[in-house]
Amino acid sequence: MHSRIQREIESLRTELSDHEYRYYVLAQPTITDEAYDAMMQRLVDLERQHPEWITPESPTQRVGGIPTKEFPTVTHKIPMLSLANTYSEEEIRNFDRRVQETLGQKKYRYVCELKFDGIAISVRYENGIMVQGATRGDGIQGDDITQNLKTIRSIPLRLRTSVRGSLEVRGEAYMKRADFQRMNEERQLAGEKPFVNPRNSAAGTLKLQDPKLVAQRPLNFVAYFLSSGEHARANHYDNLQQLKEWGFPTSTHTRLCSSVEEVVSYWKLWEAQRETLPFDIDGVVVKVDSIAQQEQLGVIAKSPRWAVAFKFASRKAETKLLNILLQVGRLGTITPVAALEPVFVGGSTVSRATLHNEDYIRELDIRPGDTVVLEKGGDVIPKVSSVVQSKRPEQSSVFQFPQTCPECGSKLFRSEGEANYYCENSDCPAQIKGRIEHFASRGAMDIEGLGEAIVDQFVNLGLIKTVADLYALPSHRQTIVELDGWGQKSADKLFNAIEKSKSRPFEHVIYALGIRHVGAGIAQLLVDNFPTIHQLIGANEEKLRHVAGVGPQIAESIVRFFADPHNRLLIDRLQHASVQMSVHNNRKPSSGVLVGKTFVLTGTLNALTREEAKQRIEALGGKVVGSVSKNTSYLVIGSDPGTKLEKAKTLGIQLLDEEKFLNIIQSAS
């Protein structure tokens, strides 16, 4: 019996690892998400029954690490050197000249790779099993972030072929632009501060102390270096092929170049085509291919003499601003966009550029008809950086930000203290797909199988125009069954998931509606105080602000959402579809010594995770909310606190460091 179960466990691990490789590395999945999830659940169940057979490389262990108080220091066996930068053809030719002078009459060639704009990391393997992952740090020492790197599914926990001994693989952790934008939009919807750019977001994610949080971020990995002793090959390019055979993702755009002229051509190609990539690059990396020649060239200071970063220079151009248009984001954010007289800059012709928000336009005094300076630097998104005042037309007038949505005509809103305007109409055509994806997400209505591709397909066919239309999809059964990739079984699975979502608790429904600043925590507070949708709709701002954790900005957003006739109609349709619009199992009144006390957590706690701290507080009758307001009783401060600390000080909220907080909890217990 045991041997049979062991064989099944090993078979599941091998098959799941193979499917992860096909999905995350090759982008060629061969099974559905539902089938993958079923296999994973079977493995989880078997390992739970037989914990003695759990191994570190099992797919179930990707998010198995516990939060860490601090990252141990790792000393790199081979220093992780930084690259010298060049910005022009002249500089790259000088680099080539120095290589030629050192190597003499020997023939050499270069490997040219895209320079991913991410975070350098190192992953170490023993006998084909991942045993350690680390940051670059200062090049000599980095942080041990093994558990965090295990959550990146494109990094293999076990190599695809049998490999004995030790080896080290280095590469870049990065985020794709679309994933980054989607993550930021979800954060804004929940009232959280958006990240600045994909690179900073990737760096911050890798330093999170809870692997479960890291697993929620869309990190990718690309390998570009192998140190393996007996397994290493004579050339860098061949090492990249070896990494690919072992299951690592490598860049498909790498090229062998036999001369500096080919290197320059490669650089020019990607300077012109960088916008076509789904991720950010800030140049190309040029490396001497032969490992023996690399060793002969050696290093100087902290940089190798056999490699260089051929960076893309910041490009600027003048052009005429024809008009200022409004672009509606997938969750209602309004972004002003410059319509420009087409101009060639940074390797491509540009006719559109972001203007960020109303404050940015006012600060630079940007007006239609102006001659403006367009710039493309490290960020591939073009931006208007200044106005050429001397070329301004005499009849120009100050730009007035429109007050209605260009897509649906609804009134736009800009809350005090915010930089952006928003369209709150949940029926707005520009927001349909984003709102439906949010509504169906796991933390909301959890409609399994309704991912981005399916939403695109149904919206494009006109089958759904609002989230309420999801509940009418079964009436389109025949149409759906006849679509490519569909059938009776897959349609039934989706319809069952939609039907199951009707029983989701009221707090999940409120979160799913996509009310700005109402994340899962605020949604829970709202249903605790307004147990039916009619009570919530009828609450004015003053009444809402009496709820601990609901400040003026959140209250205003809630009232504004329910005042919109499109949203009221949406609520009626969801009620008609039998979606839960009230708390059915009324909770017992809270009891405990912390009843009436409201806590806000900021920063990272050492002794407890956020969730554990929340559970301890709630077990004693207290509440945990996501934002600071005048109704907050305590702000609990961990390491690296955010902006909540300054707001709490301004409002005179009592501050607790972790030691004081634990004393209160222990005394109350």
XYZ file of C-alpha atoms in Angstrom, residues 31-481:
451
model
C -4.014 20.915 -19.509
C -6.686 23.220 -18.098
C -6.263 25.151 -14.869
C -9.001 22.995 -13.334
C -7.137 19.767 -14.145
C -3.904 21.194 -12.751
C -5.650 22.317 -9.557
C -7.213 18.858 -9.124
C -3.807 17.176 -9.430
C -2.264 19.635 -6.997
C -5.052 19.074 -4.473
C -4.566 15.306 -4.732
C -0.850 15.734 -3.998
C -1.589 18.076 -1.074
C -3.999 15.514 0.376
C -1.522 12.641 0.042
C 1.329 14.653 1.579
C -0.925 15.740 4.423
C -1.668 12.066 5.139
C 2.037 11.153 4.829
C 4.092 14.173 5.942
C 7.165 11.947 6.285
C 7.321 11.808 2.471
C 7.264 15.575 1.843
C 10.417 16.756 0.075
C 11.731 20.327 -0.423
C 11.376 20.139 -4.212
C 7.715 19.083 -4.156
C 5.474 21.551 -6.044
C 3.405 21.889 -2.852
C 6.379 23.515 -1.103
C 6.559 26.619 -3.297
C 4.611 28.589 -0.692
C 5.448 26.413 2.268
C 7.882 28.743 4.010
C 6.993 30.557 7.211
C 7.511 34.332 7.583
C 11.074 35.232 8.511
C 12.185 37.848 11.036
C 15.294 38.670 9.041
C 17.176 37.387 6.008
C 20.445 35.557 6.763
C 23.522 36.761 4.888
C 24.936 34.684 2.017
C 28.520 35.042 0.764
C 28.722 34.488 -2.978
C 31.339 31.920 -4.009
C 31.910 33.958 -7.161
C 31.321 37.733 -6.732
C 28.233 39.045 -8.538
C 29.963 41.855 -10.402
C 28.256 44.914 -11.820
C 28.709 45.849 -15.466
C 30.338 48.975 -16.847
C 27.954 51.054 -18.975
C 28.365 52.379 -22.491
C 25.920 54.655 -24.295
C 27.261 55.148 -27.827
C 28.741 53.341 -30.803
C 32.083 55.009 -30.103
C 32.170 53.615 -26.558
C 31.257 50.080 -27.632
C 33.972 50.198 -30.313
C 36.461 51.266 -27.620
C 35.364 48.251 -25.565
C 35.943 46.000 -28.562
C 39.362 47.555 -29.148
C 40.415 46.780 -25.545
C 39.234 43.166 -25.910
C 41.207 42.816 -29.142
C 44.382 44.301 -27.609
C 44.259 41.822 -24.704
C 43.432 38.717 -26.758
C 45.897 39.542 -29.514
C 45.504 37.415 -32.645
C 42.928 35.068 -31.117
C 39.515 34.972 -32.749
C 36.612 35.848 -30.488
C 32.891 36.399 -30.689
C 30.258 38.088 -28.564
C 26.966 36.952 -27.063
C 24.400 39.763 -27.074
C 21.478 39.559 -24.648
C 18.621 41.864 -23.714
C 19.272 43.737 -20.469
C 16.153 42.975 -18.444
C 15.238 45.819 -16.095
C 14.818 43.695 -12.974
C 16.683 42.393 -9.921
C 19.754 40.142 -10.108
C 19.437 36.921 -8.105
C 21.429 33.731 -7.564
C 20.005 30.209 -7.169
C 22.123 27.268 -5.963
C 21.414 23.565 -6.613
C 22.767 20.355 -5.093
C 22.274 17.152 -7.088
C 19.630 18.894 -9.162
C 17.582 20.166 -6.187
C 17.224 23.867 -5.359
C 18.796 24.510 -1.948
C 19.373 28.261 -1.743
C 18.453 31.554 -3.385
C 20.015 34.954 -2.724
C 20.010 38.599 -3.771
C 23.049 40.231 -5.348
C 23.513 42.561 -2.349
C 26.854 44.361 -2.598
C 28.193 41.727 -4.997
C 30.145 39.941 -2.261
C 27.292 39.201 0.142
C 23.527 39.098 -0.365
C 20.369 38.106 1.501
C 19.130 34.520 1.687
C 15.644 34.726 0.118
C 15.247 31.029 -0.688
C 11.600 30.749 0.370
C 10.643 33.831 -1.639
C 12.355 32.573 -4.793
C 10.598 29.211 -4.482
C 7.311 31.027 -5.136
C 8.494 32.038 -8.641
C 7.150 29.138 -10.651
C 9.514 29.638 -13.596
C 12.439 28.759 -11.285
C 12.644 24.936 -11.178
C 12.763 23.334 -7.732
C 14.232 20.224 -9.407
C 16.121 20.230 -12.713
C 14.481 18.421 -15.619
C 17.457 16.080 -16.096
C 19.586 14.268 -13.533
C 22.532 16.431 -12.485
C 25.054 15.461 -9.807
C 27.105 17.900 -7.733
C 26.788 21.654 -7.151
C 25.868 24.383 -9.563
C 24.818 28.039 -9.407
C 22.431 29.805 -11.768
C 22.065 33.568 -11.948
C 19.413 35.613 -13.617
C 16.913 38.428 -13.341
C 13.634 38.540 -11.415
C 11.234 40.898 -13.170
C 7.595 41.782 -13.802
C 5.859 42.085 -17.133
C 4.314 45.479 -17.770
C 0.746 44.166 -18.150
C 0.986 42.179 -14.889
C 2.408 45.222 -13.109
C -0.371 47.478 -14.387
C -3.056 44.967 -13.414
C -1.582 44.621 -9.910
C -1.449 48.409 -9.479
C -5.051 48.812 -10.611
C -6.171 46.238 -8.051
C -4.193 48.068 -5.350
C -5.783 51.400 -6.292
C -9.222 49.831 -6.249
C -8.546 48.590 -2.714
C -7.316 52.059 -1.667
C -3.663 50.968 -1.502
C -0.736 53.009 -2.801
C 0.378 51.913 -6.297
C 3.963 50.897 -6.983
C 6.219 53.240 -8.962
C 7.458 50.866 -11.688
C 7.921 47.126 -12.357
C 11.568 47.079 -11.256
C 10.936 48.721 -7.865
C 7.939 46.472 -7.355
C 10.030 43.351 -8.045
C 12.752 44.545 -5.655
C 10.269 45.271 -2.863
C 8.492 41.969 -3.391
C 11.676 39.921 -2.991
C 12.338 41.579 0.383
C 8.886 40.774 1.809
C 9.192 38.573 4.873
C 6.136 36.426 4.184
C 6.483 34.034 1.187
C 2.687 33.823 0.899
C 2.593 37.522 0.026
C 5.432 37.070 -2.472
C 3.449 34.287 -4.162
C 0.622 36.750 -4.847
C 2.910 39.002 -6.915
C 3.442 38.248 -10.656
C 7.225 37.680 -10.647
C 9.071 36.073 -13.561
C 12.639 34.829 -13.959
C 15.139 34.677 -16.829
C 18.492 32.875 -16.462
C 21.720 34.280 -17.939
C 24.690 32.707 -16.076
C 25.861 29.221 -15.113
C 28.677 28.230 -12.775
C 28.812 24.462 -12.652
C 32.343 23.061 -12.704
C 32.077 19.714 -14.469
C 28.755 20.578 -16.102
C 29.783 23.977 -17.471
C 30.596 24.192 -21.159
C 33.427 26.012 -22.892
C 31.296 28.907 -24.140
C 28.728 31.189 -22.531
C 26.237 30.650 -25.372
C 26.413 26.883 -24.900
C 25.870 27.340 -21.162
C 22.633 29.180 -21.944
C 21.508 26.199 -24.024
C 22.383 23.906 -21.095
C 20.255 26.037 -18.756
C 17.359 25.740 -21.188
C 17.695 21.935 -21.259
C 17.577 21.851 -17.448
C 14.271 23.725 -17.432
C 15.271 27.353 -16.932
C 13.657 30.164 -18.928
C 16.255 31.922 -21.080
C 15.822 34.860 -23.426
C 14.719 33.898 -26.920
C 16.316 37.062 -28.311
C 19.957 36.208 -27.507
C 22.300 36.385 -30.508
C 25.853 35.313 -31.324
C 27.822 38.127 -32.989
C 31.157 37.661 -34.763
C 32.053 41.373 -34.938
C 31.432 44.676 -33.209
C 29.417 45.743 -36.275
C 26.920 42.956 -35.575
C 26.803 44.047 -31.921
C 25.901 47.609 -32.954
C 23.206 46.289 -35.315
C 21.706 44.197 -32.498
C 21.707 47.246 -30.191
C 20.020 49.424 -32.818
C 17.414 46.741 -33.485
C 16.286 46.537 -29.873
C 16.518 50.263 -29.264
C 13.926 50.584 -32.017
C 11.816 47.558 -30.979
C 11.970 47.633 -27.183
C 8.331 48.725 -26.932
C 7.247 45.509 -28.658
C 8.433 43.450 -25.675
C 6.055 42.634 -22.797
C 8.728 43.630 -20.250
C 11.104 46.551 -19.724
C 14.687 46.552 -20.979
C 17.185 49.390 -20.634
C 19.867 48.196 -23.051
C 21.687 45.080 -24.188
C 24.481 43.125 -22.506
C 27.553 42.233 -24.575
C 29.751 39.317 -23.376
C 32.800 37.600 -24.799
C 31.552 34.073 -25.536
C 34.605 31.946 -24.658
C 34.921 31.202 -20.931
C 38.697 30.814 -21.308
C 38.921 34.227 -22.955
C 36.755 35.704 -20.189
C 39.301 34.448 -17.663
C 42.156 35.891 -19.736
C 40.456 39.304 -19.864
C 39.785 39.226 -16.111
C 38.130 41.953 -14.038
C 38.911 45.503 -13.026
C 37.531 47.039 -9.818
C 33.994 45.550 -9.557
C 33.366 45.016 -13.269
C 34.426 42.293 -15.694
C 36.564 43.349 -18.662
C 34.850 40.759 -20.856
C 31.316 42.183 -20.607
C 29.606 45.556 -20.831
C 26.089 46.981 -20.666
C 25.291 48.830 -23.903
C 22.572 51.125 -22.550
C 19.856 52.980 -24.434
C 20.380 56.703 -24.093
C 17.573 59.026 -23.057
C 16.026 60.482 -26.198
C 14.225 63.813 -26.577
C 12.410 65.522 -29.412
C 10.219 68.548 -29.925
C 6.757 68.199 -31.401
C 3.366 69.900 -31.379
C 0.657 69.016 -28.869
C -2.510 68.710 -30.963
C -4.947 67.935 -28.169
C -5.345 66.530 -24.653
C -7.531 63.428 -24.549
C -8.850 61.369 -21.647
C -8.127 57.648 -21.375
C -10.289 55.484 -19.107
C -8.469 52.701 -17.255
C -9.897 49.229 -16.711
C -11.019 50.183 -13.192
C -12.143 53.747 -13.881
C -8.961 55.803 -13.452
C -8.896 58.752 -15.871
C -5.511 59.503 -17.424
C -4.940 62.562 -19.634
C -3.054 61.673 -22.817
C -1.230 63.985 -25.205
C -2.248 63.647 -28.859
C 0.926 64.676 -30.672
C 2.094 65.514 -34.130
C 3.954 62.233 -34.900
C 7.669 62.439 -34.154
C 10.482 59.866 -34.283
C 12.115 59.508 -30.860
C 13.881 56.680 -29.037
C 13.713 54.326 -31.995
C 10.007 54.672 -32.827
C 7.409 57.133 -34.080
C 5.334 58.519 -31.218
C 1.921 60.169 -31.499
C 0.655 59.603 -27.928
C 2.224 60.305 -24.520
C 0.991 60.234 -20.942
C 0.321 63.489 -19.083
C -0.198 61.668 -15.748
C -2.919 63.802 -14.115
C -4.450 67.267 -13.817
C -1.791 68.476 -11.372
C 1.001 67.538 -13.790
C -0.674 69.504 -16.588
C -1.083 72.548 -14.338
C 2.467 72.355 -12.979
C 3.970 72.445 -16.483
C 1.168 74.684 -17.814
C 0.642 72.355 -20.773
C -1.844 73.669 -23.352
C -3.161 72.336 -26.672
C -1.170 73.930 -29.481
C 2.052 74.093 -27.447
C 5.390 72.882 -28.720
C 6.467 70.327 -26.143
C 9.563 68.275 -25.362
C 8.906 64.549 -25.613
C 11.267 62.249 -23.722
C 11.938 58.510 -23.576
C 14.509 57.534 -20.988
C 14.850 54.436 -18.844
C 11.067 54.086 -18.993
C 9.857 53.021 -22.435
C 6.620 55.003 -22.004
C 7.020 58.405 -23.675
C 6.220 61.451 -21.581
C 5.918 65.190 -22.105
C 8.677 66.631 -19.915
C 8.424 70.371 -20.654
C 6.873 73.122 -22.761
C 8.814 75.372 -25.159
C 7.300 78.639 -23.940
C 8.917 80.727 -26.683
C 6.901 78.820 -29.311
C 3.498 79.110 -27.588
C 0.694 80.464 -29.843
C -0.692 83.850 -28.835
C -4.293 82.582 -28.609
C -3.563 79.606 -26.334
C -5.739 79.079 -23.284
C -5.294 77.174 -20.029
C -6.520 73.582 -20.259
C -9.658 72.838 -18.252
C -10.004 69.211 -17.183
C -13.310 67.731 -18.532
C -15.929 66.819 -15.964
C -17.580 63.886 -17.754
C -16.310 60.471 -18.845
C -15.445 60.344 -22.563
C -16.688 56.748 -22.775
C -20.052 56.856 -21.001
C -20.758 60.517 -20.196
C -20.946 59.947 -16.440
C -19.722 62.667 -14.102
C -16.064 62.367 -13.095
C -14.929 62.635 -9.482
C -11.673 63.609 -7.843
C -11.526 63.144 -4.104
C -9.623 65.532 -1.881
C -6.000 64.479 -1.510
C -6.005 62.372 -4.701
C -4.295 63.196 -7.991
C -6.618 61.281 -10.318
C -10.182 61.645 -11.525
C -12.378 58.555 -11.642
C -15.452 57.328 -13.481
C -17.609 55.427 -10.969
C -20.035 53.983 -13.516
C -19.664 50.204 -13.346
C -21.344 49.957 -16.785
C -18.712 52.155 -18.452
C -17.624 50.333 -21.660
C -13.932 51.014 -20.963
C -14.163 49.266 -17.593
C -16.206 46.199 -18.474
C -13.398 43.648 -18.687
C -11.452 44.885 -15.674
C -14.507 44.981 -13.420
C -15.671 41.526 -14.482
C -12.205 40.055 -13.853
C -12.183 41.658 -10.388
C -15.728 40.447 -9.656
C -14.784 36.869 -10.562
C -11.451 36.852 -8.699
C -10.768 34.478 -5.816
C -11.059 37.114 -3.074
C -14.351 38.324 -4.515
C -16.956 35.948 -6.021
C -14.396 33.188 -6.751
C -15.835 32.124 -10.116
C -13.354 29.446 -11.087
C -12.510 29.290 -14.779
C -13.509 32.868 -15.575
C -10.059 34.215 -16.318
C -8.886 37.098 -18.477
C -9.016 35.197 -21.780
C -12.587 33.960 -21.187
C -13.743 37.439 -20.120
C -12.223 38.894 -23.305
C -13.957 36.261 -25.397
C -17.405 36.776 -23.850
C -17.233 40.577 -23.845
C -16.057 40.706 -27.454
C -18.981 38.472 -28.439
C -21.423 40.695 -26.554
C -22.448 37.920 -24.146
C -21.612 40.021 -21.067
C -21.639 43.795 -20.658
C -21.801 44.021 -16.849
C -21.080 41.634 -13.981
C -24.816 40.992 -13.660
C -24.774 39.440 -17.142
C -22.651 36.591 -15.755
C -25.760 35.139 -14.169
C -27.540 35.089 -17.515
C -24.759 33.171 -19.268
C -26.513 29.774 -18.888
C -29.207 31.106 -21.239
C -26.484 31.301 -23.915
C -25.446 27.664 -23.418
C -25.701 26.625 -27.074
C -23.710 29.617 -28.284
C -20.950 28.976 -25.730
C -20.785 25.225 -26.335
